[in-house]
XYZ file of C-alpha atoms in Angstrom:
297
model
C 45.663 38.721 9.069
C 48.971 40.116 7.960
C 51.955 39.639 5.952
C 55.256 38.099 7.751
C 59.219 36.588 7.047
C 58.903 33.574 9.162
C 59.633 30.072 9.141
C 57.822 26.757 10.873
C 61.495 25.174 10.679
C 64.876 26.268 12.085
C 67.772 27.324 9.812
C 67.602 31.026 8.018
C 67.338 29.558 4.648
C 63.874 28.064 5.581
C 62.470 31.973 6.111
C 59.522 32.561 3.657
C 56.511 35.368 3.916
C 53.076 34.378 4.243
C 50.101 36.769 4.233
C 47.835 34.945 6.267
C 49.452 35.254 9.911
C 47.220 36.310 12.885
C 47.855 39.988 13.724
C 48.534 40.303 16.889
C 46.354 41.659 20.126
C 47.716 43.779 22.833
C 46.874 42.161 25.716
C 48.609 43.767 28.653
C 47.862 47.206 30.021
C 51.337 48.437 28.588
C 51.364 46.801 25.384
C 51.422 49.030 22.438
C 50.160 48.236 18.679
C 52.707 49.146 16.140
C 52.816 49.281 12.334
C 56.253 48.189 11.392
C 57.807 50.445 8.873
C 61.240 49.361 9.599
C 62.885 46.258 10.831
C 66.532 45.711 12.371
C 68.729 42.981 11.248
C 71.369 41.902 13.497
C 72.779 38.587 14.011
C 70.902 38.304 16.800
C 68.446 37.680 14.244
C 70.637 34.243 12.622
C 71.074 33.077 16.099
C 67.943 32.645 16.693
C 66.919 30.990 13.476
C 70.006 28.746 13.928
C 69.192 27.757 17.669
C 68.733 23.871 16.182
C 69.523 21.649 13.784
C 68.508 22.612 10.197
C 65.066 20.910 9.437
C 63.699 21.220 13.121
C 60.299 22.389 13.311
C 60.027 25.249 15.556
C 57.933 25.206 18.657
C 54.889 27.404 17.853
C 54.413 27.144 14.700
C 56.011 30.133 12.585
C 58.780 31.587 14.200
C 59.055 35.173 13.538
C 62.270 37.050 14.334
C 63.397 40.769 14.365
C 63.799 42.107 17.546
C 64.015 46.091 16.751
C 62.367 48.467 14.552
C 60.403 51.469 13.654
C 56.832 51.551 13.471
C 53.378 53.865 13.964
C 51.640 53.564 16.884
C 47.916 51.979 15.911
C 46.688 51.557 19.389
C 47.450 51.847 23.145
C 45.664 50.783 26.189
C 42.487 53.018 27.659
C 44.993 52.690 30.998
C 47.914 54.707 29.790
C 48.506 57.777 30.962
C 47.780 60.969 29.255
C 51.369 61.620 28.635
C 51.795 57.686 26.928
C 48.402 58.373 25.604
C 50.345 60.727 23.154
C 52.222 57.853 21.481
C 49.080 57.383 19.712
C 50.174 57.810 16.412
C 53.458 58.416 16.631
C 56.678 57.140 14.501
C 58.606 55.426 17.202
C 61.862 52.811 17.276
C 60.965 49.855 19.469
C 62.703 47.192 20.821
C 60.914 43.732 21.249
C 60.345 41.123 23.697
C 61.916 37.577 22.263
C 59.466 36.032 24.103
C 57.247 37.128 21.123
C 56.398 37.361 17.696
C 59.350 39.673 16.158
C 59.724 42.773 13.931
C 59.539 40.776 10.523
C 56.073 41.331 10.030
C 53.719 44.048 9.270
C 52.357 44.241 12.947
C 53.978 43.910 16.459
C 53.338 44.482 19.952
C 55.478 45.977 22.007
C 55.635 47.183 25.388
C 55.191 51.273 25.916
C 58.118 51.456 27.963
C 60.134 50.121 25.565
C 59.653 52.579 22.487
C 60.713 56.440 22.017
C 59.421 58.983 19.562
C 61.787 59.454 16.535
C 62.416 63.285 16.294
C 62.048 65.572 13.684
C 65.098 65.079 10.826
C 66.118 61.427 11.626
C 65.598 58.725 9.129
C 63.734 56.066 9.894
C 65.846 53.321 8.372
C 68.453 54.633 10.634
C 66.307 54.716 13.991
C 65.683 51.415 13.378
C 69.175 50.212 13.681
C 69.263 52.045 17.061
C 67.205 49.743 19.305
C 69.389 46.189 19.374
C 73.058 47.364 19.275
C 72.073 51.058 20.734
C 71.006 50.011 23.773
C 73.587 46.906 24.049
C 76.115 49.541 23.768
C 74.523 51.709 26.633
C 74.293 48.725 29.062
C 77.837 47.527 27.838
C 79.445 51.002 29.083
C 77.539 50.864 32.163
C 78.915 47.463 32.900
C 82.716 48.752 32.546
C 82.107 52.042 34.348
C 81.512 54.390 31.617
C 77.791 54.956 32.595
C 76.418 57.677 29.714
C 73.854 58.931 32.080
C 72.314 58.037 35.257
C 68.649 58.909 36.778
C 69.872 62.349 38.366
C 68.487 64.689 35.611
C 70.766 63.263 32.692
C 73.944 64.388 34.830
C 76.966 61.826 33.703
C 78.866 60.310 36.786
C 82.540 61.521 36.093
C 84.673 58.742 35.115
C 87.014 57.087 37.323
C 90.815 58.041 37.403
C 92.838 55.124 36.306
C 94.639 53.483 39.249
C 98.035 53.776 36.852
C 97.129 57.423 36.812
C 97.554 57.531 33.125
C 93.982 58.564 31.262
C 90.980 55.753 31.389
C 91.159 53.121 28.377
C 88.567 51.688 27.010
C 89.194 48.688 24.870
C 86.930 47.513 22.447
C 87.090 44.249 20.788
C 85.348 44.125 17.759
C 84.852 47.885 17.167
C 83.656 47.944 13.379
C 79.818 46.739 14.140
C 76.642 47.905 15.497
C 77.440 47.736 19.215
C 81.241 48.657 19.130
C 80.092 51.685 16.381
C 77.664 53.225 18.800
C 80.113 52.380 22.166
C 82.574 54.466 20.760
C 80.413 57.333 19.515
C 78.752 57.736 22.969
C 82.245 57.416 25.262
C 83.332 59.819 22.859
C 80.597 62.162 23.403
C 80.269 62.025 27.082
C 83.856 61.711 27.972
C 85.883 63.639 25.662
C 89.442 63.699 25.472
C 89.080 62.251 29.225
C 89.120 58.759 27.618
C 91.509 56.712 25.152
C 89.775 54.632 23.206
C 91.543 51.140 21.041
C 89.422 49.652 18.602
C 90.136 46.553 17.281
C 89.576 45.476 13.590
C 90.558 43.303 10.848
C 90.556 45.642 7.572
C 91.585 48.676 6.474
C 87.957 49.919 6.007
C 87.448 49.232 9.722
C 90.229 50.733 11.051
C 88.652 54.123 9.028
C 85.497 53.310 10.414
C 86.705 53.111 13.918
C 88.368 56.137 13.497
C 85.903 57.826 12.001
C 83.271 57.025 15.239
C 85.803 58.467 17.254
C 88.430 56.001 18.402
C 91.852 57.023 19.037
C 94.216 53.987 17.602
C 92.978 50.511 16.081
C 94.960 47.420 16.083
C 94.124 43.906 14.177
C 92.511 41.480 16.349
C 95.373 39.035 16.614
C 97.703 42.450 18.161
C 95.819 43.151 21.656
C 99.315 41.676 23.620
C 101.777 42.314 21.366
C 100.380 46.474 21.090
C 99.009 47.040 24.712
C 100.722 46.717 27.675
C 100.408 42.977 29.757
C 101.487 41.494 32.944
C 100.567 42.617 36.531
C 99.545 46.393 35.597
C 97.986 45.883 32.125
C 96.742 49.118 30.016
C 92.997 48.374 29.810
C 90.660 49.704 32.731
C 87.491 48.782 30.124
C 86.728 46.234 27.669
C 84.047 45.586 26.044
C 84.166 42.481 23.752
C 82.339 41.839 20.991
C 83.427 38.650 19.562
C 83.216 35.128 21.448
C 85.614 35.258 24.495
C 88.058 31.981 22.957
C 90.801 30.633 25.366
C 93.105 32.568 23.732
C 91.649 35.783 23.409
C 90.099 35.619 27.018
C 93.726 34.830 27.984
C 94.837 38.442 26.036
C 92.167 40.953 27.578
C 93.341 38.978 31.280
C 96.557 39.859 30.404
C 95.763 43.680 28.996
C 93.287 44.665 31.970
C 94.462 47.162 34.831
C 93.891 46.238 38.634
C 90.148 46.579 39.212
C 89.474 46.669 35.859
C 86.062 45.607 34.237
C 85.715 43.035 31.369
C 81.918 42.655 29.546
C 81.342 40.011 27.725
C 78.607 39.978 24.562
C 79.342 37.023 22.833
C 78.756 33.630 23.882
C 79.502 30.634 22.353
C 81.188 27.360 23.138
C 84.508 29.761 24.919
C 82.102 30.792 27.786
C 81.915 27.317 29.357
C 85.937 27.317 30.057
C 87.108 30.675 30.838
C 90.286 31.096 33.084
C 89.819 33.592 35.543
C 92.924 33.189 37.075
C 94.822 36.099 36.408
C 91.635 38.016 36.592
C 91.162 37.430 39.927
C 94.474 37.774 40.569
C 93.896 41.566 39.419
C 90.423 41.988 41.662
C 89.111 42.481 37.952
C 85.278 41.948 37.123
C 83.655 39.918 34.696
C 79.896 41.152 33.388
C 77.852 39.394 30.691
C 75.852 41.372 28.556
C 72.496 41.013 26.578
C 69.926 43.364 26.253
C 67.118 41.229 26.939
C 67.477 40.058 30.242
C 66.287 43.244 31.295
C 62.443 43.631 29.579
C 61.841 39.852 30.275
């Protein structure tokens, strides 16, 4: 048995720990056993627990959520190979399958291709914020054409001129959190000065934070119009937004984008059932959706 944060009803205010959960079993050849020293809370997290009505009783029982972490290594499959026999052990930052039981709880599987070794120096409360928004951030620059690195030894596809000819902009909507926090640090790092990047934000402490991650100029949420350029050539060739795509907003990035220009979208909510893609299409632009686990399911 083991101890867990989970709930038999939806609504976060139901969570409460029990000690007398099953531990799990690996029971595929790539599942790994992990010790959870560390879990990740993201709102990912409240989204889940908020699914239904307050009150409903959850599916299976206790719902456990969490869906990155850090942990040890307790046990890995007599299949792996010598190499991923060497996670044995090891303190590594996971990311989880939602399909399961989560990271609040003292044990979780995961699958092996799906965890990395922590190196030397970096704290493990901070890997553990790494998994969720990380790797949302990774697929979100991929989406928009700022890949960080591709299969060919780590080597960075160069980024594509801007069809104004002015240097690439990269939009981010919503730049203060997780996702937009580690989407700026890693189009900094890859592309240098090569790439303008607009954050925007909604306090003064944000805009420093933006800054501070490496964007070049923040604006409030409410300015993306009235600050960047609109109409038939916009000033955006990437955006990444990270708040629910509303009529109005949606309306603001299709006015903002360049020709050919990629939007990705993180956020759903009730906005994603009407948006007007008229004067995206009118701009060949490109519409992605993004969430990180459509990919390990």
């Amino acid at each position: 048995m083991m101890k867990v944060l989970g709930t038999s009803k939806f609504g976060r205010q139901n969570l409460a720990f029990s000690t007398d959960h099953p531990k799990p079993t690996p029971t595929k050849p790539t599942d790994l056993l992990i010790r959870v020293l560390y879990t990740d809370l993201n709102p990912v997290d409240h989204h889940k627990l908020n699914m239904k009505p307050d009150g409903t009783p959850t599916p299976s029982g206790c719902f456990i959520v969490g869906y990155g972490g850090v942990g040890t290594v307790e046990s890995i499959s007599p299949d792996a190979t010598e190499n991923e026999q060497q996670l044995l052990h090891k303190q590594v930052c996971f990311l989880a399958d939602p399909r399961n039981d989560g990271s609040y709880a003292q044990y979780i599987v995961v699958d092996r291709r799906l965890v990395t070794v922590i190196p030397d120096g970096v704290p493990l409360e901070a890997a553990a914020c790494i998994p969720v928004a990380g790797v949302t951030a990774l697929e979100c620059l991929e989406k928009v054409g700022l890949p960080v690195s591709n299969s060919n030894n780590g080597v960075v596809t160069p980024i594509m001129p801007s069809p104004s000819g002015e240097k690439h902009r990269l939009l981010i909507v919503g730049g203060a959190g997780g996702v937009g926090s580690w989407a700026t640090q890693l189009a900094r790092s890859v592309y240098g000065s090569n790439i303008e990047i607009c954050c925007t934000t909604g306090s003064q402490e944000s805009n420093d934070w933006c800054i501070k991650m490496g964007a070049d100029v923040t604006i409030s949420h409410d300015e993306v119009e009235t600050q960047l350029g609109t109409g038939p050539k916009g000033s955006c060739d990437s955006i990444i937004c990270l708040a629910e795509p509303t009529t109005a907003l949606f309306a603001s990035l299709a006015e903002v984008l360049r020709p050919y220009g990629k939007i990705c979208l993180v956020v759903a909510g009730e906005g994603i059932k009407a948006l007007d893609m008229s004067f995206i299409f009118f701009k060949c632009g490109t519409v992605y959706t993004e969430t990180v686990f459509s990919s390990i399911r």
